[in-house]
Amino acid sequence: MKASMKKTALIKKVILFTTLCVSGISASYAQAIATVSKNQITENEVIQLMVSVDKSADQSKFDPSQLAPDFRSGQVSFGSSRSLVNGDYSVQSQWTVSIAPTKMGTLTIPSMNVAGEQTNPITIRVTKDATAPKSSDVIKVSGELTKDELYQGETAQFNAKIAIFADIRRLKDPNIITPQGKDIEFSPIGESKQYQTVIDGLQATVVEQVFSVSANQAGQLSFDGLAFTGGLIQTDRYGRSTKLIPLNISPKQYQLTILAKPADFTGTWLPTTDLKLGQQWLIDGKPLSNTTVEAGTAITRQITLMMADVPPEKLPKLNIDYPKSVRMYDEKPIIGKDSQDNSMMTIKQVIIPHADGTVKLPAVSIQWWNSKTRQSETATLDSLTLTVTPSTQTNEQMIDSQTNDQPKTIVKREVDHGFWPYTTLAFALLWLFTAIGWAVSRTKVKASNTSTNQKNTVIANGSKALISALKVNNTILAHQILADHDEQWNKQGIDVAVINELITQLSQQKYARDTSNSSTKQIISSIEKKLSSTCKSSNSVPELESL
């Protein structure tokens, strides 16, 4: 009897111990649960996957890549909560992510490891969506080559266009892939254009971009046109379901025939369908009507170059060697496009002959390859022969100088004045001896004053001519005057480099789109101050000495 009671007590202890152990295990176990908003969906439909675990964790403890390859996922959102109910304290961490199937059929969201715990697997049934649009219904790409046969180094244009028949705000991760091909260079021309239009009765957003196409490798080449990847977010009219429709547009293939440079061609290789050169000779903005000009006359040579199917940055440079008997000032070329979309370059050169006689301004020629006729051609600008006469301003100065140097004829008369001349002579001799000492002491001061006055006269004459040229906006003549006085003014303490820089600023401002009168006057005023400050500093020493 006692043995039976002992055995019963032992069994009770074992059961109690087992119960306590199981209770302890259940209390320490943190359960991970996965749920979905729908388990029967159509292709491309987006559903919400929620994963929670009953313990504290951070966002990185859930990796959505575990859903691949049957599901693609969006951005993960994370939250945690803590609660105290009837004395029981609990913590929960929760992750939410949008997922969409990648194929149809019966798919399984696998058991996932979340914060060290395993979730339960979930079966998803995916059926075909007959109402889902095709990629080609939403996105259409097109392209057009201006020509498909080019010479090495020649350029064609590829006009690319993409039309989007959907609200662009509903596009997800849109990516337009630009044209590309082996051994072919593509460069965008200008900015892309985006606009709204109607195509076949449907509203569409159109994006256009023009590319230059060139190749240096001869042979048959091909390239891919525009391509597009991304997705379209679509919801039903009641907002109960959301679909992420993948958009993938493959590029169209284009063929190019690249012709080799002819083996017998010599010179600079410049292939194009059309090249034109033109020029004008101008004086004071008017066409040159007489080839006889005075020395110092500013003649403007305006050259225009037009090339078809060539980007503006690839226009050739024109190097022209002028004779030493002229000064040439080259302005910055103006590069752009004409109404026919041809590249244009305008060059302005101001030429000033400074020596009398006959001078020949050189011709200009450009050798190029006509890709239409497949022949070498040369575009030429005629030379100009000028007869340069001495400047009338110089002749007038010489005449004045010669007139001033002519001896004057003095007529003498003899008159008997009695004894007064002798008295006057005595007083004159006395005054003369008194003044000799004073005259000797002032010799250096007079010499200094004479030198300073000569310098000031030179500075004043040159500066007046310089300022006058600037006030009538003739910066070329101003440069000439500055060059003529360069060495002399430098010795006299004038900062010629600074003045030259200020004149250059005026020259650039002359052809700027936004020209300010106030800034022009300010620059001229600065030049006047540079010149006048030098004159004042030259005068300061003699004035102190005279005191």
Coordinates of C-alpha atoms in Angstrom, one line a residue:
M1 CA 0.0 0.0 0.0
K2 CA 2.8 2.4 1.0
A3 CA 4.7 1.4 -2.2
S4 CA 1.7 2.2 -4.3
M5 CA 1.3 5.6 -2.7
K6 CA 5.0 6.4 -3.2
K7 CA 4.7 5.4 -6.9
T8 CA 1.7 7.6 -7.4
A9 CA 3.4 10.6 -5.8
L10 CA 6.4 10.1 -8.0
I11 CA 4.3 10.0 -11.1
K12 CA 2.6 13.3 -10.0
K13 CA 6.0 14.9 -9.6
V14 CA 7.1 13.8 -13.0
I15 CA 3.9 15.1 -14.6
L16 CA 4.2 18.4 -12.8
F17 CA 7.9 18.8 -13.8
T18 CA 7.0 18.0 -17.5
T19 CA 4.1 20.6 -17.3
L20 CA 6.5 23.2 -16.0
C21 CA 9.0 22.5 -18.6
V22 CA 6.5 22.7 -21.5
S23 CA 5.1 25.9 -20.0
G24 CA 8.5 27.5 -19.9
I25 CA 9.3 26.5 -23.5
S26 CA 5.9 28.0 -24.7
A27 CA 6.6 31.2 -22.8
S28 CA 10.0 31.7 -24.4
Y29 CA 9.0 30.8 -28.0
A30 CA 8.6 33.8 -30.3
Q31 CA 6.3 33.0 -33.2
A32 CA 6.8 34.4 -36.8
I33 CA 3.7 34.7 -38.9
A34 CA 3.3 35.6 -42.6
T35 CA 0.0 36.7 -44.2
V36 CA -1.1 38.1 -47.6
S37 CA -3.9 40.4 -48.6
K38 CA -5.1 38.0 -51.3
N39 CA -4.1 34.4 -52.3
Q40 CA -5.9 34.3 -55.7
I41 CA -4.7 36.9 -58.1
T42 CA -4.2 37.7 -61.8
E43 CA -0.9 38.2 -63.5
N44 CA 0.9 41.4 -62.6
E45 CA -1.5 42.0 -59.7
V46 CA 0.1 43.6 -56.6
I47 CA -0.7 42.2 -53.1
Q48 CA 0.6 43.0 -49.6
L49 CA 2.7 40.6 -47.7
M50 CA 2.9 41.2 -43.9
V51 CA 5.4 39.4 -41.7
S52 CA 5.4 39.8 -37.9
V53 CA 7.5 38.3 -35.0
D54 CA 6.7 38.5 -31.3
K55 CA 10.0 40.1 -30.2
S56 CA 12.1 43.2 -30.7
A57 CA 13.9 43.4 -34.0
D58 CA 15.1 45.9 -36.6
Q59 CA 14.3 46.4 -40.3
S60 CA 17.3 44.5 -41.6
K61 CA 16.1 41.2 -40.0
F62 CA 13.8 40.6 -43.0
D63 CA 15.3 40.1 -46.5
P64 CA 12.7 40.3 -49.3
S65 CA 15.2 38.6 -51.8
Q66 CA 14.0 35.3 -50.3
L67 CA 10.8 35.8 -52.4
A68 CA 12.7 35.4 -55.7
P69 CA 12.4 34.2 -58.4
D70 CA 8.6 33.7 -58.3
F71 CA 7.8 37.2 -56.9
R72 CA 9.3 40.7 -57.4
S73 CA 9.1 43.0 -54.4
G74 CA 8.8 46.7 -53.7
Q75 CA 10.1 48.8 -50.8
V76 CA 9.8 47.3 -47.3
S77 CA 8.1 49.3 -44.6
F78 CA 8.8 48.4 -40.9
G79 CA 7.2 49.1 -37.6
S80 CA 7.2 47.8 -34.0
S81 CA 4.8 48.0 -31.1
R82 CA 4.8 47.4 -27.4
S83 CA 1.8 46.7 -25.2
L84 CA 0.9 45.9 -21.5
V85 CA -2.5 44.1 -21.1
N86 CA -3.6 42.6 -17.7
G87 CA 0.0 42.7 -16.5
D88 CA 1.3 40.9 -19.6
Y89 CA 4.0 42.8 -21.5
S90 CA 4.4 42.0 -25.2
V91 CA 6.6 43.3 -28.1
Q92 CA 5.9 42.8 -31.8
S93 CA 7.9 43.7 -34.9
Q94 CA 6.2 43.9 -38.3
W95 CA 7.4 44.2 -42.0
T96 CA 5.1 45.1 -44.9
V97 CA 6.1 44.8 -48.6
S98 CA 4.2 44.9 -51.9
I99 CA 4.8 41.8 -54.1
A100 CA 3.7 40.8 -57.6
P101 CA 4.0 37.4 -59.3
T102 CA 6.5 36.9 -62.2
K103 CA 4.6 34.1 -63.8
M104 CA 1.2 32.3 -63.8
G105 CA 0.2 29.1 -62.1
T106 CA 0.4 27.9 -58.5
L107 CA 3.2 29.7 -56.7
T108 CA 4.5 29.4 -53.2
I109 CA 5.8 32.1 -50.9
P110 CA 8.4 30.1 -49.1
S111 CA 9.1 29.8 -45.4
M112 CA 11.3 32.7 -44.7
N113 CA 13.9 33.4 -41.9
V114 CA 12.8 36.5 -40.0
A115 CA 14.8 37.6 -37.0
G116 CA 15.9 34.0 -36.4
E117 CA 12.4 32.6 -36.7
Q118 CA 10.7 30.7 -39.6
T119 CA 7.5 31.9 -41.2
N120 CA 4.8 29.6 -42.6
P121 CA 4.7 29.0 -46.4
I122 CA 1.8 30.4 -48.3
T123 CA 0.3 29.1 -51.6
I124 CA -0.7 31.8 -54.2
R125 CA -2.8 31.0 -57.3
V126 CA -2.1 33.3 -60.3
T127 CA -4.4 33.4 -63.4
K128 CA -4.1 35.2 -66.7
D129 CA -5.5 38.7 -66.9
A130 CA -7.2 39.2 -70.2
T131 CA -7.7 42.9 -69.7
A132 CA -3.9 43.7 -69.1
P133 CA -2.5 46.0 -71.8
K134 CA 0.6 44.9 -73.8
S135 CA 3.8 46.9 -73.6
S136 CA 3.4 48.0 -77.3
D137 CA 0.0 49.4 -76.4
V138 CA 1.5 51.7 -73.8
I139 CA 4.9 52.6 -75.3
K140 CA 5.9 53.1 -79.0
V141 CA 9.4 54.0 -80.2
S142 CA 10.5 55.0 -83.6
G143 CA 13.6 56.4 -85.3
E144 CA 14.7 57.9 -88.7
L145 CA 18.1 58.2 -90.3
T146 CA 18.8 61.1 -92.6
K147 CA 21.0 58.8 -94.7
D148 CA 22.2 55.2 -94.2
E149 CA 25.4 55.5 -96.3
L150 CA 28.3 57.6 -95.0
Y151 CA 32.0 58.1 -95.5
Q152 CA 34.4 57.6 -92.7
G153 CA 34.1 60.6 -90.5
E154 CA 31.0 61.9 -92.1
T155 CA 27.9 62.6 -89.9
A156 CA 24.3 61.7 -90.3
Q157 CA 21.4 62.5 -88.0
F158 CA 19.1 60.0 -86.2
N159 CA 15.8 61.4 -85.1
A160 CA 14.5 59.3 -82.2
K161 CA 11.0 59.5 -80.8
I162 CA 9.1 57.7 -78.0
A163 CA 5.3 58.0 -77.5
I164 CA 3.7 57.1 -74.1
F165 CA 0.0 56.4 -74.1
A166 CA -0.5 56.6 -70.4
D167 CA -0.3 59.0 -67.5
I168 CA 3.5 59.4 -67.0
R169 CA 2.9 59.8 -63.3
R170 CA 1.9 56.1 -63.1
L171 CA 5.2 55.0 -64.7
K172 CA 7.5 53.1 -62.3
D173 CA 11.3 53.3 -62.8
P174 CA 11.0 54.4 -66.4
N175 CA 14.3 54.1 -68.4
I176 CA 14.8 55.3 -71.9
I177 CA 17.8 53.5 -73.4
T178 CA 19.6 55.6 -76.1
P179 CA 20.9 54.3 -79.4
Q180 CA 24.1 52.3 -79.3
G181 CA 26.2 50.2 -81.6
K182 CA 29.8 48.9 -81.9
D183 CA 32.3 51.2 -83.7
I184 CA 29.6 53.9 -84.0
E185 CA 29.6 57.3 -82.2
F186 CA 26.3 58.9 -81.0
S187 CA 26.1 62.4 -79.7
P188 CA 22.8 64.2 -78.7
I189 CA 22.2 67.4 -80.6
G190 CA 20.6 70.1 -78.5
E191 CA 18.1 69.4 -75.7
S192 CA 15.3 66.7 -75.9
K193 CA 11.8 67.9 -76.6
Q194 CA 8.7 66.7 -74.6
Y195 CA 5.2 67.6 -75.5
Q196 CA 1.5 66.5 -75.4
T197 CA -0.3 65.5 -78.6
V198 CA -3.0 63.2 -80.0
I199 CA -2.0 60.1 -82.0
D200 CA -4.7 58.0 -83.6
G201 CA -7.3 59.6 -81.3
L202 CA -5.4 58.9 -78.1
Q203 CA -3.7 61.4 -75.8
A204 CA 0.1 60.8 -75.7
T205 CA 3.3 62.2 -74.2
V206 CA 6.0 62.4 -76.8
V207 CA 9.8 62.7 -76.2
E208 CA 12.1 63.5 -79.1
Q209 CA 15.8 63.6 -79.3
V210 CA 18.2 64.1 -82.3
F211 CA 21.5 62.3 -82.3
S212 CA 24.5 62.7 -84.6
V213 CA 25.8 59.4 -86.0
S214 CA 29.3 58.9 -87.3
A215 CA 31.8 56.0 -87.7
N216 CA 35.5 55.8 -88.5
Q217 CA 35.4 52.1 -89.3
A218 CA 34.6 51.2 -93.0
G219 CA 32.1 48.4 -93.7
Q220 CA 28.6 47.2 -92.9
L221 CA 27.6 48.3 -89.4
S222 CA 24.4 48.1 -87.4
F223 CA 23.0 49.8 -84.2
D224 CA 20.1 49.6 -81.9
G225 CA 17.5 52.4 -81.8
L226 CA 15.6 53.5 -78.7
A227 CA 14.6 50.9 -76.1
F228 CA 12.4 51.3 -73.0
T229 CA 12.1 49.4 -69.6
G230 CA 9.9 50.1 -66.6
G231 CA 6.5 49.4 -65.3
L232 CA 3.0 50.8 -65.3
I233 CA 0.9 51.0 -62.0
Q234 CA -2.7 50.3 -62.8
T235 CA -5.7 50.3 -60.4
D236 CA -9.3 49.3 -61.0
R237 CA -12.1 51.9 -60.8
Y238 CA -12.9 51.0 -57.2
G239 CA -9.3 51.0 -56.0
R240 CA -9.6 47.4 -54.8
S241 CA -6.8 46.0 -56.8
T242 CA -3.4 47.3 -58.0
K243 CA -1.4 45.9 -60.9
L244 CA 2.2 46.5 -61.9
I245 CA 2.4 45.9 -65.6
P246 CA 6.0 45.4 -66.8
L247 CA 6.9 47.5 -69.9
N248 CA 9.8 46.2 -72.0
I249 CA 10.3 47.6 -75.5
S250 CA 13.1 46.0 -77.5
P251 CA 15.1 48.3 -79.9
K252 CA 14.8 48.2 -83.6
Q253 CA 17.9 47.4 -85.7
Y254 CA 19.3 50.0 -88.2
Q255 CA 21.9 49.3 -90.8
L256 CA 24.7 51.7 -91.9
T257 CA 27.1 51.4 -94.8
I258 CA 30.4 53.2 -94.0
L259 CA 32.5 54.0 -97.1
A260 CA 36.3 54.2 -96.8
K261 CA 38.3 57.4 -97.6
P262 CA 39.5 57.2 -101.2
A263 CA 43.1 56.1 -101.3
D264 CA 44.2 58.8 -103.7
F265 CA 42.7 61.7 -101.7
T266 CA 45.2 64.2 -100.3
G267 CA 44.7 67.0 -97.9
T268 CA 42.3 67.5 -95.0
W269 CA 39.5 64.9 -95.0
L270 CA 36.2 66.8 -94.8
P271 CA 33.3 64.7 -96.1
T272 CA 29.8 66.4 -96.3
T273 CA 26.9 66.7 -98.7
D274 CA 27.2 70.5 -99.0
L275 CA 29.7 73.2 -98.0
K276 CA 29.5 76.9 -98.8
L277 CA 31.9 79.7 -98.2
G278 CA 31.0 83.4 -98.4
Q279 CA 32.7 86.7 -97.5
Q280 CA 32.0 90.5 -97.3
W281 CA 34.5 93.4 -97.1
L282 CA 33.1 96.3 -95.0
I283 CA 34.2 99.8 -93.9
D284 CA 32.1 101.3 -91.1
G285 CA 29.5 98.6 -91.6
K286 CA 29.1 99.4 -95.3
P287 CA 30.3 97.3 -98.3
L288 CA 33.8 98.3 -99.5
S289 CA 33.4 100.3 -102.8
N290 CA 37.0 101.6 -103.3
T291 CA 40.2 99.6 -103.0
T292 CA 42.2 102.7 -102.4
V293 CA 42.3 103.4 -98.6
E294 CA 44.3 105.5 -96.2
A295 CA 46.7 103.9 -93.8
G296 CA 45.0 103.3 -90.5
T297 CA 41.6 102.5 -92.1
A298 CA 39.8 99.6 -90.4
I299 CA 38.5 97.1 -92.9
T300 CA 36.2 94.3 -91.7
R301 CA 36.4 90.9 -93.4
Q302 CA 33.3 88.8 -92.6
I303 CA 33.5 85.1 -93.5
T304 CA 30.6 82.7 -93.3
L305 CA 31.0 78.9 -93.5
M306 CA 28.0 76.5 -93.9
M307 CA 28.2 72.7 -93.7
A308 CA 25.4 70.2 -93.9
D309 CA 25.0 67.2 -91.6
V310 CA 27.9 68.3 -89.4
P311 CA 27.6 69.2 -85.7
P312 CA 28.6 72.8 -85.0
E313 CA 31.5 71.6 -82.7
K314 CA 33.1 69.8 -85.7
L315 CA 33.3 72.8 -88.0
P316 CA 36.9 73.3 -89.3
K317 CA 39.1 76.2 -88.2
L318 CA 40.2 78.8 -90.7
N319 CA 43.9 79.8 -90.4
I320 CA 44.7 82.9 -92.6
D321 CA 48.2 84.4 -92.8
Y322 CA 48.1 88.1 -93.5
P323 CA 51.1 90.2 -94.6
K324 CA 53.1 92.1 -92.0
S325 CA 52.1 95.4 -93.4
V326 CA 48.7 95.1 -91.8
R327 CA 47.4 94.5 -88.3
M328 CA 44.7 91.9 -87.9
Y329 CA 42.2 91.6 -85.0
D330 CA 40.3 88.4 -84.9
E331 CA 36.9 88.3 -83.0
K332 CA 35.5 85.1 -81.5
P333 CA 33.6 83.1 -84.1
I334 CA 29.8 82.9 -83.9
I335 CA 28.7 79.3 -84.3
G336 CA 25.1 78.1 -84.6
K337 CA 22.5 76.6 -87.0
D338 CA 20.6 78.1 -90.0
S339 CA 16.9 77.6 -90.8
Q340 CA 17.7 74.4 -92.7
D341 CA 19.5 73.0 -89.6
N342 CA 22.9 73.3 -91.3
S343 CA 25.8 74.2 -89.1
M344 CA 27.0 77.9 -89.5
M345 CA 30.1 79.7 -88.5
T346 CA 30.6 83.5 -88.9
I347 CA 34.1 85.0 -88.5
K348 CA 34.9 88.7 -88.3
Q349 CA 38.4 89.9 -88.8
V350 CA 39.3 93.6 -88.7
I351 CA 42.3 94.4 -90.9
I352 CA 44.2 97.8 -90.6
P353 CA 47.0 98.6 -93.1
H354 CA 49.7 100.7 -91.4
A355 CA 52.1 101.2 -94.3
D356 CA 51.4 102.9 -97.6
G357 CA 51.8 101.0 -100.9
T358 CA 50.1 98.0 -102.4
V359 CA 49.0 95.1 -100.1
K360 CA 47.3 91.9 -101.0
L361 CA 44.9 90.3 -98.5
P362 CA 45.1 86.5 -99.0
A363 CA 42.5 84.3 -100.5
V364 CA 40.9 81.5 -98.4
S365 CA 40.3 77.9 -99.6
I366 CA 38.8 74.8 -98.0
Q367 CA 39.2 71.4 -99.7
W368 CA 36.3 69.0 -99.0
W369 CA 34.8 65.7 -100.2
N370 CA 31.3 65.9 -101.8
S371 CA 29.7 62.7 -100.6
K372 CA 26.8 63.1 -103.1
T373 CA 29.0 63.3 -106.2
R374 CA 31.8 61.3 -104.6
Q375 CA 34.4 63.9 -105.8
S376 CA 36.9 66.2 -104.2
E377 CA 35.9 69.9 -104.3
T378 CA 37.5 73.2 -103.2
A379 CA 35.6 76.2 -101.8
T380 CA 37.5 79.5 -102.4
L381 CA 37.2 83.1 -101.3
D382 CA 38.9 85.7 -103.5
S383 CA 41.8 87.8 -102.3
L384 CA 41.7 91.6 -102.2
T385 CA 44.4 94.0 -103.4
L386 CA 44.5 97.4 -101.7
T387 CA 46.3 100.6 -102.6
V388 CA 47.2 102.2 -99.3
T389 CA 47.9 105.9 -99.2
P390 CA 49.5 107.8 -96.3
S391 CA 47.1 109.0 -93.6
T392 CA 45.9 112.5 -94.1
Q393 CA 46.2 113.1 -90.3
T394 CA 49.9 112.4 -90.5
N395 CA 50.3 114.8 -93.5
E396 CA 48.6 117.6 -91.7
Q397 CA 50.8 117.1 -88.7
M398 CA 53.9 117.2 -90.9
I399 CA 52.7 120.4 -92.6
D400 CA 52.1 122.1 -89.3
S401 CA 55.5 121.0 -88.1
Q402 CA 57.2 122.3 -91.2
T403 CA 55.3 125.6 -90.9
N404 CA 56.3 126.1 -87.3
D405 CA 60.0 125.5 -88.2
Q406 CA 60.2 128.1 -91.0
P407 CA 62.6 131.0 -90.2
K408 CA 61.0 134.4 -89.8
T409 CA 62.3 137.5 -91.7
I410 CA 63.1 140.4 -89.4
V411 CA 63.3 144.0 -90.7
K412 CA 65.7 146.2 -88.8
R413 CA 65.4 150.0 -88.6
E414 CA 68.0 152.5 -87.3
V415 CA 66.7 155.4 -85.3
D416 CA 68.6 158.0 -83.4
H417 CA 67.3 158.0 -79.8
G418 CA 69.9 160.3 -78.1
F419 CA 71.5 159.3 -74.7
W420 CA 68.5 157.3 -73.5
P421 CA 69.7 154.0 -75.1
Y422 CA 73.0 154.2 -73.1
T423 CA 71.1 154.8 -69.8
T424 CA 68.8 151.9 -70.5
L425 CA 71.8 149.7 -71.4
A426 CA 73.4 150.4 -68.0
F427 CA 70.3 149.4 -66.1
A428 CA 69.9 146.3 -68.2
L429 CA 73.5 145.2 -67.5
L430 CA 72.9 145.7 -63.8
W431 CA 69.7 143.6 -63.9
L432 CA 71.5 141.0 -66.0
F433 CA 74.3 140.4 -63.4
T434 CA 71.8 140.2 -60.6
A435 CA 69.7 137.6 -62.4
I436 CA 72.6 135.3 -63.5
G437 CA 72.8 133.5 -60.1
W438 CA 69.1 132.9 -59.9
A439 CA 69.0 131.6 -63.5
V440 CA 71.7 129.0 -62.9
S441 CA 69.9 127.6 -59.9
R442 CA 66.7 127.2 -61.8
T443 CA 68.2 125.4 -64.8
K444 CA 67.5 121.9 -63.6
V445 CA 63.9 122.8 -62.6
K446 CA 63.3 124.2 -66.1
A447 CA 64.7 121.2 -67.8
S448 CA 62.5 118.9 -65.7
N449 CA 59.4 121.0 -66.4
T450 CA 60.2 120.9 -70.2
S451 CA 60.6 117.1 -70.2
T452 CA 57.4 116.7 -68.1
N453 CA 55.4 119.0 -70.4
Q454 CA 56.6 117.0 -73.5
K455 CA 55.5 113.7 -71.8
N456 CA 52.2 115.1 -70.8
T457 CA 51.6 116.4 -74.3
V458 CA 52.3 112.9 -75.8
I459 CA 50.1 111.3 -73.2
A460 CA 47.3 113.8 -73.7
N461 CA 47.3 113.6 -77.5
G462 CA 47.3 109.8 -77.6
S463 CA 44.8 109.4 -74.8
K464 CA 42.3 111.8 -76.4
A465 CA 42.5 109.8 -79.6
L466 CA 42.1 106.5 -77.7
I467 CA 39.0 107.7 -75.7
S468 CA 37.4 109.2 -78.8
A469 CA 37.7 105.8 -80.6
L470 CA 36.1 104.0 -77.6
K471 CA 33.2 106.5 -77.4
V472 CA 32.3 105.7 -81.0
N473 CA 32.6 102.0 -80.3
N474 CA 35.6 101.5 -82.5
T475 CA 37.6 99.1 -80.4
I476 CA 39.7 98.0 -83.3
L477 CA 41.1 101.5 -83.7
A478 CA 41.6 101.8 -80.0
H479 CA 43.7 98.6 -80.1
Q480 CA 45.8 100.2 -82.9
I481 CA 46.4 103.4 -81.0
L482 CA 47.4 101.4 -77.9
A483 CA 49.8 99.3 -80.0
D484 CA 51.3 102.4 -81.5
H485 CA 52.0 103.9 -78.0
D486 CA 52.8 100.7 -76.3
E487 CA 56.5 101.0 -75.7
Q488 CA 56.4 104.8 -75.1
W489 CA 53.5 104.7 -72.6
N490 CA 55.1 101.8 -70.7
K491 CA 58.2 103.9 -70.2
Q492 CA 56.0 106.7 -68.9
G493 CA 54.4 104.5 -66.3
I494 CA 51.1 103.8 -68.0
D495 CA 49.8 100.2 -67.3
V496 CA 49.2 99.3 -71.0
A497 CA 48.3 95.7 -70.1
V498 CA 45.4 96.7 -67.9
I499 CA 44.1 99.2 -70.6
N500 CA 44.4 96.5 -73.3
E501 CA 42.3 94.1 -71.1
L502 CA 39.6 96.8 -70.6
I503 CA 39.4 97.5 -74.3
T504 CA 39.1 93.7 -74.9
Q505 CA 36.2 93.7 -72.5
L506 CA 34.5 96.4 -74.5
S507 CA 35.1 94.5 -77.7
Q508 CA 33.5 91.4 -76.3
Q509 CA 30.6 93.4 -74.9
K510 CA 30.0 94.9 -78.3
Y511 CA 28.8 91.5 -79.7
A512 CA 27.1 90.2 -76.5
R513 CA 23.4 89.7 -76.5
D514 CA 22.8 91.7 -73.3
T515 CA 24.7 95.0 -73.7
S516 CA 24.6 97.5 -70.8
N517 CA 25.3 101.2 -71.5
S518 CA 26.3 101.7 -67.9
S519 CA 28.9 99.1 -68.0
T520 CA 30.4 100.5 -71.2
K521 CA 30.6 103.9 -69.7
Q522 CA 32.2 102.5 -66.6
I523 CA 34.9 100.7 -68.6
I524 CA 35.7 103.9 -70.6
S525 CA 35.8 105.9 -67.3
S526 CA 38.3 103.4 -65.9
I527 CA 40.6 103.8 -68.9
E528 CA 40.4 107.6 -68.6
K529 CA 41.4 107.3 -64.9
K530 CA 44.4 105.1 -65.8
L531 CA 45.6 107.7 -68.3
S532 CA 44.8 110.8 -66.2
S533 CA 46.4 109.4 -63.0
T534 CA 49.7 109.0 -64.8
C535 CA 49.6 112.6 -66.0
K536 CA 48.9 113.8 -62.5
S537 CA 51.8 111.8 -61.0
S538 CA 54.1 113.3 -63.7
N539 CA 53.0 116.8 -62.7
S540 CA 53.4 116.4 -59.0
V541 CA 57.2 116.6 -58.7
P542 CA 57.8 119.9 -60.6
E543 CA 55.0 121.5 -58.6
L544 CA 56.7 120.6 -55.3
E545 CA 60.0 121.9 -56.6
S546 CA 58.5 125.3 -57.6
L547 CA 57.4 125.8 -54.0

